[in-house]
Amino acid sequence: MGVDYWAPGMRYLVEVSPGRLEEVQRALRALGIRAVKKVLNYISVEMPEAMVARVEALPGVVRVVPERTYRVAAVIPVEKKLQMFLRFGGPVNPMALTWAAGFRKDRWPTSQSRKVLGADEADRMGVDGRGVKVAVIDTGFDLLGCPQKPVIDYVYSTIEAQPVGHDGNGHGTHCLTTIAGGRFPTPWGWLEGVAKGVRVAAIKCLGFGIGTGATSDVMEAIVAAYNWGAKVVSMSLGTTVAPGERHDPDTCPLCSLVKALSERGVLFIVAAGNDGEGYASCPGVSEGAITVAALDKNLRVADFSSRNHPDYEERQKPDVAAPGVDIGSATCGLIDVMEWVDGPKLGFISGTSMATPHVAGLVALWVEYLRRQGVPDSEINVALIRDIIRRYGRGWDSVYGYGVPKFSWVVQYYEEVLR
């Protein structure tokens, strides 16, 4: 699957020279071109392809690029579940109901998956991410009542057709509760976020039920997270970089923004993508991102986890790997309907989407621990996080990255390097 571009419209990003936004906006209006939104020095517009050359020729315009389509990075095995349910005879057979109740070995509730990262060790030290601001840039949050009851500080939507940040898909709620959800019992075990004490922003940039958005929607969400004061940004989304394609993060508006804000101290945790062998994902390819592969319960990298693309090889991506197969957490909306056998507002789903919030939660624990030791926030940056990962992880490979990060690594790093 190659890259596709945002339609309807179609939509383009017009990059403008500094100080010339108003001038270019007037010129666009004179051409009858609708501006959808402004993000930094970009104007998102809807226009036919035939107008691109005319817009590029306008004074003050640097370039015009098509907006890409970004999607949730999750794999929802609803067909497999339905087939198994019907094989047992459906609702007329008690065996089917037993299976549907969850007596299966592949379920991995977050109270168990979080232990792979050593979050239970952080619990014993009283570290829960308290005071750390984490923005989840995704499909929004369940505003109608989430069973895990995370504390949400800020809700925002960049989807112009859906100005309320409610999650109609369920993906964003699942990712957010993997980070910050409280303890909640299920037949498969407790659900529990990695860093329950964090302050969370739910920023919706993927909408329309299926969880899609344009480049400018994602960029506006990142700007909103930055303005809110996010220290950690969790992004379980991406657009495909196919085997024959090369992606230049220095000219990509989104990758460039991730890199620029990472240099200001924001920690971006990004999904590696779900296209498997030979693929990469944007913005996972950005040098400013900590890029995450997905593991199953045997701690093997999932077949769907994107890897071994030249762009990833060149930048040593993924950086790390974390639990991402059959992860159980709270959900809602479309996923809740599709995952009906898991129970109301619960879902066990897979993807590098599910691995990413595990690492975002862990990094929030690292941030709190380092702040407690008196490390200035300006020094807690992507270079420091990468140094921890490279120092205590396994040797990098193109499948696992540096392996599974642990809470103990930050303690060891402080004792051995910073103290």
Short mmCIF file of C-alpha atoms in Angstrom, two decimals:
data_model
loop_
_atom_site.label_atom_id
_atom_site.label_comp_id
_atom_site.label_asym_id
_atom_site.label_seq_id
_atom_site.Cartn_x
_atom_site.Cartn_y
_atom_site.Cartn_z
CA MET A 1 0.00 0.00 0.00
CA GLY A 2 1.51 3.31 -1.08
CA VAL A 3 0.92 6.83 0.13
CA ASP A 4 -2.43 8.38 -0.69
CA TYR A 5 -3.41 12.00 -0.47
CA TRP A 6 -6.25 13.81 1.16
CA ALA A 7 -9.46 14.26 -0.80
CA PRO A 8 -12.02 15.86 -1.04
CA GLY A 9 -10.86 18.78 -2.77
CA MET A 10 -8.30 18.18 -3.09
CA ARG A 11 -6.41 19.71 -0.17
CA TYR A 12 -2.95 21.24 -0.42
CA LEU A 13 -0.56 22.90 2.01
CA VAL A 14 0.71 26.26 0.80
CA GLU A 15 3.98 27.15 2.52
CA VAL A 16 4.38 30.89 2.91
CA SER A 17 7.45 33.06 3.49
CA PRO A 18 7.61 34.60 6.99
CA GLY A 19 5.51 37.75 7.37
CA ARG A 20 3.54 37.26 4.16
CA LEU A 21 0.53 35.24 5.29
CA GLU A 22 -2.02 38.03 4.86
CA GLU A 23 -0.67 38.92 1.43
CA VAL A 24 -0.91 35.31 0.24
CA GLN A 25 -4.38 34.89 1.76
CA ARG A 26 -5.64 37.91 -0.20
CA ALA A 27 -4.17 36.48 -3.40
CA LEU A 28 -5.82 33.11 -2.76
CA ARG A 29 -9.20 34.78 -2.19
CA ALA A 30 -8.78 36.65 -5.47
CA LEU A 31 -8.33 33.31 -7.21
CA GLY A 32 -11.49 31.96 -5.56
CA ILE A 33 -9.52 29.39 -3.51
CA ARG A 34 -10.93 28.46 -0.11
CA ALA A 35 -8.54 28.45 2.82
CA VAL A 36 -9.46 25.66 5.24
CA LYS A 37 -7.10 26.66 8.06
CA LYS A 38 -3.76 28.23 8.93
CA VAL A 39 -1.06 26.29 10.77
CA LEU A 40 2.17 28.16 11.49
CA ASN A 41 3.47 29.35 8.09
CA TYR A 42 1.18 27.02 6.12
CA ILE A 43 -2.27 27.60 4.67
CA SER A 44 -4.42 24.55 4.02
CA VAL A 45 -6.52 25.08 0.89
CA GLU A 46 -9.00 23.18 -1.25
CA MET A 47 -8.43 23.55 -4.98
CA PRO A 48 -8.21 21.51 -8.18
CA GLU A 49 -4.80 20.24 -9.24
CA ALA A 50 -4.88 22.58 -12.24
CA MET A 51 -4.51 25.56 -9.87
CA VAL A 52 -1.31 24.38 -8.20
CA ALA A 53 1.08 26.03 -10.67
CA ARG A 54 -0.74 29.38 -10.40
CA VAL A 55 -0.59 29.30 -6.59
CA GLU A 56 3.09 28.34 -6.61
CA ALA A 57 3.76 31.42 -8.76
CA LEU A 58 2.19 33.82 -6.24
CA PRO A 59 4.59 36.22 -4.49
CA GLY A 60 5.33 34.96 -0.97
CA VAL A 61 4.58 31.30 -1.73
CA VAL A 62 7.50 28.95 -1.05
CA ARG A 63 5.90 25.75 -2.33
CA VAL A 64 2.66 23.80 -2.56
CA VAL A 65 2.43 20.16 -1.43
CA PRO A 66 -0.55 17.79 -1.34
CA GLU A 67 -1.94 16.99 2.09
CA ARG A 68 -1.43 13.37 3.05
CA THR A 69 -4.03 11.15 4.70
CA TYR A 70 -3.15 10.04 8.24
CA ARG A 71 -4.84 7.08 9.90
CA VAL A 72 -5.02 5.27 13.20
CA ALA A 73 -2.31 2.61 13.45
CA ALA A 74 -4.45 -0.25 14.77
CA VAL A 75 -5.39 -3.73 13.57
CA ILE A 76 -8.89 -4.76 14.64
CA PRO A 77 -9.32 -8.53 14.10
CA VAL A 78 -13.11 -8.42 14.15
CA GLU A 79 -13.52 -10.90 11.28
CA LYS A 80 -11.40 -13.51 13.06
CA LYS A 81 -13.35 -13.04 16.29
CA LEU A 82 -16.69 -13.31 14.52
CA GLN A 83 -15.61 -16.46 12.66
CA MET A 84 -14.51 -18.12 15.90
CA PHE A 85 -17.71 -17.09 17.64
CA LEU A 86 -19.85 -18.55 14.86
CA ARG A 87 -17.71 -21.70 14.68
CA PHE A 88 -18.73 -22.42 18.25
CA GLY A 89 -22.37 -22.05 17.29
CA GLY A 90 -22.96 -18.42 18.19
CA PRO A 91 -25.39 -17.47 20.95
CA VAL A 92 -27.16 -20.87 20.87
CA ASN A 93 -24.07 -22.70 22.14
CA PRO A 94 -22.82 -22.16 25.72
CA MET A 95 -19.25 -22.80 24.49
CA ALA A 96 -19.54 -19.74 22.28
CA LEU A 97 -20.69 -17.64 25.20
CA THR A 98 -17.78 -18.95 27.29
CA TRP A 99 -15.36 -17.98 24.56
CA ALA A 100 -17.01 -14.59 24.20
CA ALA A 101 -16.71 -14.08 27.95
CA GLY A 102 -12.99 -14.09 27.42
CA PHE A 103 -11.52 -17.36 28.63
CA ARG A 104 -8.77 -17.17 26.01
CA LYS A 105 -5.04 -17.07 26.39
CA ASP A 106 -4.32 -14.28 23.94
CA ARG A 107 -5.90 -11.48 25.98
CA TRP A 108 -3.36 -9.01 27.41
CA PRO A 109 -4.96 -6.48 29.79
CA THR A 110 -2.93 -3.37 30.45
CA SER A 111 -2.40 -4.28 34.12
CA GLN A 112 -0.21 -7.11 32.80
CA SER A 113 1.33 -5.51 29.72
CA ARG A 114 2.51 -2.49 31.75
CA LYS A 115 4.69 -4.83 33.84
CA VAL A 116 6.80 -5.63 30.76
CA LEU A 117 8.04 -2.02 31.00
CA GLY A 118 8.60 -2.16 34.75
CA ALA A 119 5.69 0.12 35.61
CA ASP A 120 5.07 -2.03 38.70
CA GLU A 121 8.56 -1.09 39.90
CA ALA A 122 7.66 2.58 39.43
CA ASP A 123 4.52 1.94 41.51
CA ARG A 124 6.65 0.66 44.38
CA MET A 125 8.77 3.82 44.20
CA GLY A 126 5.66 6.04 44.20
CA VAL A 127 6.26 7.24 40.63
CA ASP A 128 3.07 7.49 38.57
CA GLY A 129 3.78 10.37 36.17
CA ARG A 130 2.31 12.97 38.50
CA GLY A 131 2.53 16.48 37.11
CA VAL A 132 3.72 15.41 33.66
CA LYS A 133 1.59 16.75 30.81
CA VAL A 134 0.87 14.13 28.13
CA ALA A 135 -1.04 14.93 24.94
CA VAL A 136 -2.70 12.08 23.05
CA ILE A 137 -3.10 13.15 19.42
CA ASP A 138 -5.68 10.77 18.01
CA THR A 139 -9.46 10.35 17.55
CA GLY A 140 -10.43 12.18 20.75
CA PHE A 141 -11.80 10.77 24.01
CA ASP A 142 -15.02 9.19 25.23
CA LEU A 143 -16.85 12.18 26.70
CA LEU A 144 -19.90 10.06 27.50
CA GLY A 145 -18.30 8.10 30.34
CA CYS A 146 -15.10 6.03 30.25
CA PRO A 147 -14.99 3.11 32.73
CA GLN A 148 -11.31 3.71 33.55
CA LYS A 149 -12.01 7.37 34.44
CA PRO A 150 -8.71 9.05 33.55
CA VAL A 151 -8.46 12.69 34.56
CA ILE A 152 -8.58 14.82 31.40
CA ASP A 153 -7.27 18.37 31.58
CA TYR A 154 -7.90 19.46 28.02
CA VAL A 155 -10.03 18.33 25.06
CA TYR A 156 -9.67 19.86 21.61
CA SER A 157 -10.54 19.01 18.00
CA THR A 158 -8.80 20.12 14.81
CA ILE A 159 -11.39 18.44 12.53
CA GLU A 160 -13.42 21.33 11.11
CA ALA A 161 -16.48 19.11 10.51
CA GLN A 162 -16.29 17.73 14.07
CA PRO A 163 -15.38 20.60 16.40
CA VAL A 164 -16.09 18.59 19.58
CA GLY A 165 -13.32 16.26 20.73
CA HIS A 166 -15.62 13.29 21.40
CA ASP A 167 -14.22 9.96 20.21
CA GLY A 168 -16.56 8.34 17.70
CA ASN A 169 -13.99 5.69 16.83
CA GLY A 170 -12.63 4.43 20.16
CA HIS A 171 -8.98 4.34 19.14
CA GLY A 172 -8.01 7.52 20.96
CA THR A 173 -9.79 6.42 24.13
CA HIS A 174 -7.98 3.06 24.03
CA CYS A 175 -4.59 4.75 23.64
CA LEU A 176 -5.31 7.37 26.30
CA THR A 177 -6.44 4.82 28.90
CA THR A 178 -3.37 2.69 28.15
CA ILE A 179 -1.39 5.69 29.36
CA ALA A 180 -3.57 7.12 32.12
CA GLY A 181 -6.58 4.87 32.76
CA GLY A 182 -7.47 3.93 36.33
CA ARG A 183 -7.88 0.35 37.54
CA PHE A 184 -10.98 -1.40 36.21
CA PRO A 185 -11.91 -5.11 36.51
CA THR A 186 -12.69 -7.33 33.51
CA PRO A 187 -13.04 -11.14 33.10
CA TRP A 188 -9.47 -11.16 31.75
CA GLY A 189 -7.92 -9.20 34.58
CA TRP A 190 -7.60 -5.58 35.63
CA LEU A 191 -7.14 -2.74 33.20
CA GLU A 192 -4.62 -0.16 34.40
CA GLY A 193 -2.70 2.61 32.66
CA VAL A 194 1.09 2.81 32.68
CA ALA A 195 1.21 6.28 34.28
CA LYS A 196 -2.05 6.98 36.08
CA GLY A 197 -0.92 10.28 37.60
CA VAL A 198 -0.24 12.22 34.42
CA ARG A 199 -2.21 15.25 33.26
CA VAL A 200 -3.76 14.40 29.90
CA ALA A 201 -4.90 16.30 26.83
CA ALA A 202 -7.14 14.48 24.33
CA ILE A 203 -6.63 16.20 20.99
CA LYS A 204 -8.73 14.96 18.10
CA CYS A 205 -7.14 15.18 14.66
CA LEU A 206 -8.49 11.92 13.20
CA GLY A 207 -12.24 11.78 12.68
CA PHE A 208 -15.13 10.68 10.50
CA GLY A 209 -15.65 7.46 12.49
CA ILE A 210 -12.92 5.55 10.69
CA GLY A 211 -10.14 7.70 12.13
CA THR A 212 -8.59 9.73 9.30
CA GLY A 213 -7.28 13.26 9.01
CA ALA A 214 -5.13 15.46 6.81
CA THR A 215 -1.60 16.72 7.35
CA SER A 216 -2.83 20.12 8.54
CA ASP A 217 -5.19 18.49 11.07
CA VAL A 218 -2.27 16.62 12.65
CA MET A 219 0.00 19.66 12.55
CA GLU A 220 -2.64 21.84 14.21
CA ALA A 221 -3.03 19.18 16.91
CA ILE A 222 0.71 19.23 17.60
CA VAL A 223 0.66 23.02 17.87
CA ALA A 224 -2.30 22.78 20.29
CA ALA A 225 -0.40 20.22 22.39
CA TYR A 226 2.66 22.46 22.48
CA ASN A 227 0.64 25.53 23.45
CA TRP A 228 -1.04 23.52 26.22
CA GLY A 229 2.41 22.70 27.57
CA ALA A 230 2.72 19.02 26.72
CA LYS A 231 6.01 17.42 27.71
CA VAL A 232 5.12 14.06 26.11
CA VAL A 233 3.10 13.66 22.91
CA SER A 234 1.72 10.22 22.01
CA MET A 235 0.94 9.74 18.30
CA SER A 236 -0.54 6.38 17.31
CA LEU A 237 -1.05 7.43 13.72
CA GLY A 238 0.76 7.59 10.41
CA THR A 239 0.76 7.51 6.65
CA THR A 240 2.45 4.70 4.75
CA VAL A 241 5.89 4.95 3.19
CA ALA A 242 5.93 2.07 0.67
CA PRO A 243 8.93 -0.16 -0.19
CA GLY A 244 9.78 1.68 -3.40
CA GLU A 245 9.25 5.14 -1.95
CA ARG A 246 11.72 7.40 -0.14
CA HIS A 247 10.42 9.94 2.34
CA ASP A 248 12.44 13.05 3.12
CA PRO A 249 11.63 14.15 6.68
CA ASP A 250 13.47 17.45 6.14
CA THR A 251 10.96 18.55 3.48
CA CYS A 252 7.88 16.87 5.03
CA PRO A 253 5.90 19.55 6.92
CA LEU A 254 4.81 17.14 9.66
CA CYS A 255 8.18 15.44 10.19
CA SER A 256 9.87 18.84 10.23
CA LEU A 257 7.46 20.09 12.89
CA VAL A 258 8.05 17.02 15.07
CA LYS A 259 11.81 17.53 14.81
CA ALA A 260 11.60 21.29 15.50
CA LEU A 261 9.48 20.89 18.64
CA SER A 262 11.55 17.94 19.86
CA GLU A 263 14.48 20.36 19.82
CA ARG A 264 12.43 22.55 22.20
CA GLY A 265 12.08 19.71 24.69
CA VAL A 266 8.84 18.00 23.63
CA LEU A 267 9.11 14.19 23.65
CA PHE A 268 7.27 12.64 20.68
CA ILE A 269 6.41 8.94 20.91
CA VAL A 270 5.21 7.71 17.52
CA ALA A 271 3.88 4.45 16.04
CA ALA A 272 6.16 2.60 13.61
CA GLY A 273 3.19 1.67 11.40
CA ASN A 274 1.28 -1.51 10.64
CA ASP A 275 2.30 -2.42 7.09
CA GLY A 276 4.93 -5.03 7.96
CA GLU A 277 8.17 -5.97 6.27
CA GLY A 278 9.71 -3.33 3.99
CA TYR A 279 7.48 -0.41 5.04
CA ALA A 280 7.94 2.76 7.06
CA SER A 281 5.56 5.43 8.34
CA CYS A 282 5.44 9.21 8.61
CA PRO A 283 5.98 10.80 11.13
CA GLY A 284 7.66 7.71 12.60
CA VAL A 285 10.56 8.37 10.24
CA SER A 286 11.20 11.79 11.81
CA GLU A 287 14.47 12.13 13.70
CA GLY A 288 12.53 13.93 16.43
CA ALA A 289 10.38 10.86 17.14
CA ILE A 290 10.91 7.89 19.41
CA THR A 291 9.42 5.26 17.09
CA VAL A 292 7.75 2.16 18.55
CA ALA A 293 7.34 -1.39 17.20
CA ALA A 294 4.68 -3.81 18.51
CA LEU A 295 5.28 -7.02 20.50
CA ASP A 296 3.04 -10.02 21.17
CA LYS A 297 2.75 -11.81 24.54
CA ASN A 298 5.85 -13.87 23.72
CA LEU A 299 7.74 -10.59 23.24
CA ARG A 300 8.17 -11.25 19.54
CA VAL A 301 7.68 -8.40 17.09
CA ALA A 302 4.29 -8.65 15.42
CA ASP A 303 4.19 -9.48 11.72
CA PHE A 304 2.30 -6.26 11.00
CA SER A 305 4.92 -3.98 12.64
CA SER A 306 6.57 -1.84 9.93
CA ARG A 307 10.31 -2.41 9.58
CA ASN A 308 13.30 -2.82 7.26
CA HIS A 309 12.49 0.12 5.01
CA PRO A 310 15.59 2.03 3.80
CA ASP A 311 14.37 5.21 5.53
CA TYR A 312 14.08 3.32 8.81
CA GLU A 313 17.44 1.62 8.36
CA GLU A 314 19.12 4.95 7.66
CA ARG A 315 17.76 6.50 10.87
CA GLN A 316 17.81 3.35 13.05
CA LYS A 317 14.04 2.98 13.35
CA PRO A 318 12.20 1.68 15.24
CA ASP A 319 13.84 2.97 18.41
CA VAL A 320 12.10 0.55 20.80
CA ALA A 321 9.43 -2.15 20.99
CA ALA A 322 6.51 -2.55 23.44
CA PRO A 323 3.34 -4.63 23.99
CA GLY A 324 0.98 -4.14 21.05
CA VAL A 325 -0.96 -7.36 20.35
CA ASP A 326 -4.41 -8.04 21.85
CA ILE A 327 -4.03 -5.20 24.34
CA GLY A 328 -7.08 -4.67 26.54
CA SER A 329 -8.16 -1.17 27.54
CA ALA A 330 -11.27 0.99 27.55
CA THR A 331 -12.75 2.03 24.22
CA CYS A 332 -15.98 3.35 22.71
CA GLY A 333 -17.63 4.21 19.40
CA LEU A 334 -16.92 2.18 16.30
CA ILE A 335 -14.33 -0.08 17.94
CA ASP A 336 -16.73 -0.83 20.79
CA VAL A 337 -19.36 -1.93 18.26
CA MET A 338 -16.85 -4.03 16.32
CA GLU A 339 -15.39 -5.56 19.47
CA TRP A 340 -18.77 -6.37 21.03
CA VAL A 341 -17.60 -9.78 22.34
CA ASP A 342 -15.14 -7.99 24.65
CA GLY A 343 -17.88 -6.26 26.61
CA PRO A 344 -19.31 -2.73 26.81
CA LYS A 345 -16.65 -0.05 26.30
CA LEU A 346 -13.82 -2.59 26.34
CA GLY A 347 -11.61 -3.69 23.50
CA PHE A 348 -8.64 -6.01 22.97
CA ILE A 349 -6.99 -4.71 19.83
CA SER A 350 -3.58 -4.77 18.19
CA GLY A 351 -1.21 -2.39 16.48
CA THR A 352 1.84 -0.25 16.87
CA SER A 353 -0.91 2.13 18.03
CA MET A 354 -1.21 0.05 21.19
CA ALA A 355 2.56 -0.16 21.72
CA THR A 356 3.04 3.62 21.41
CA PRO A 357 1.03 4.70 24.50
CA HIS A 358 2.86 2.08 26.58
CA VAL A 359 6.11 3.87 25.79
CA ALA A 360 4.54 7.33 26.15
CA GLY A 361 3.41 6.34 29.65
CA LEU A 362 6.85 4.97 30.48
CA VAL A 363 8.58 8.15 29.27
CA ALA A 364 6.20 10.15 31.49
CA LEU A 365 7.39 8.03 34.43
CA TRP A 366 10.99 8.74 33.43
CA VAL A 367 10.24 12.47 33.30
CA GLU A 368 8.68 12.49 36.78
CA TYR A 369 11.57 10.49 38.23
CA LEU A 370 14.19 12.82 36.73
CA ARG A 371 12.31 15.91 37.90
CA ARG A 372 12.24 14.45 41.42
CA GLN A 373 16.02 14.16 41.29
CA GLY A 374 16.30 17.83 40.38
CA VAL A 375 17.13 17.41 36.69
CA PRO A 376 16.03 20.61 34.89
CA ASP A 377 13.21 20.17 32.40
CA SER A 378 15.33 21.74 29.69
CA GLU A 379 17.76 18.82 30.01
CA ILE A 380 15.02 16.17 29.74
CA ASN A 381 14.92 16.08 25.96
CA VAL A 382 14.90 13.60 23.11
CA ALA A 383 18.71 13.36 23.16
CA LEU A 384 18.65 12.30 26.83
CA ILE A 385 15.80 9.82 26.24
CA ARG A 386 17.69 8.33 23.29
CA ASP A 387 20.88 8.12 25.33
CA ILE A 388 19.06 6.11 28.01
CA ILE A 389 17.62 3.78 25.37
CA ARG A 390 20.94 3.23 23.59
CA ARG A 391 22.97 2.86 26.77
CA TYR A 392 20.81 0.18 28.42
CA GLY A 393 18.97 -1.38 25.49
CA ARG A 394 20.16 -4.29 23.42
CA GLY A 395 22.21 -3.63 20.30
CA TRP A 396 19.98 -2.00 17.68
CA ASP A 397 18.39 -4.12 15.00
CA SER A 398 15.81 -3.26 12.37
CA VAL A 399 13.05 -5.35 13.97
CA TYR A 400 13.20 -4.64 17.72
CA GLY A 401 15.12 -1.38 17.73
CA TYR A 402 16.96 -1.26 21.05
CA GLY A 403 14.41 -3.61 22.61
CA VAL A 404 11.86 -3.11 25.37
CA PRO A 405 12.54 -0.01 27.52
CA LYS A 406 12.28 -0.38 31.30
CA PHE A 407 11.59 1.97 34.17
CA SER A 408 14.79 0.75 35.85
CA TRP A 409 16.83 2.25 33.03
CA VAL A 410 16.14 5.82 34.13
CA VAL A 411 17.11 5.02 37.72
CA GLN A 412 20.34 3.43 36.53
CA TYR A 413 21.03 6.36 34.19
CA TYR A 414 20.60 8.89 36.95
CA GLU A 415 22.87 6.95 39.31
CA GLU A 416 25.57 6.28 36.73
CA VAL A 417 25.49 9.34 34.47
CA LEU A 418 23.67 12.34 35.96
CA ARG A 419 24.31 12.12 39.68
#
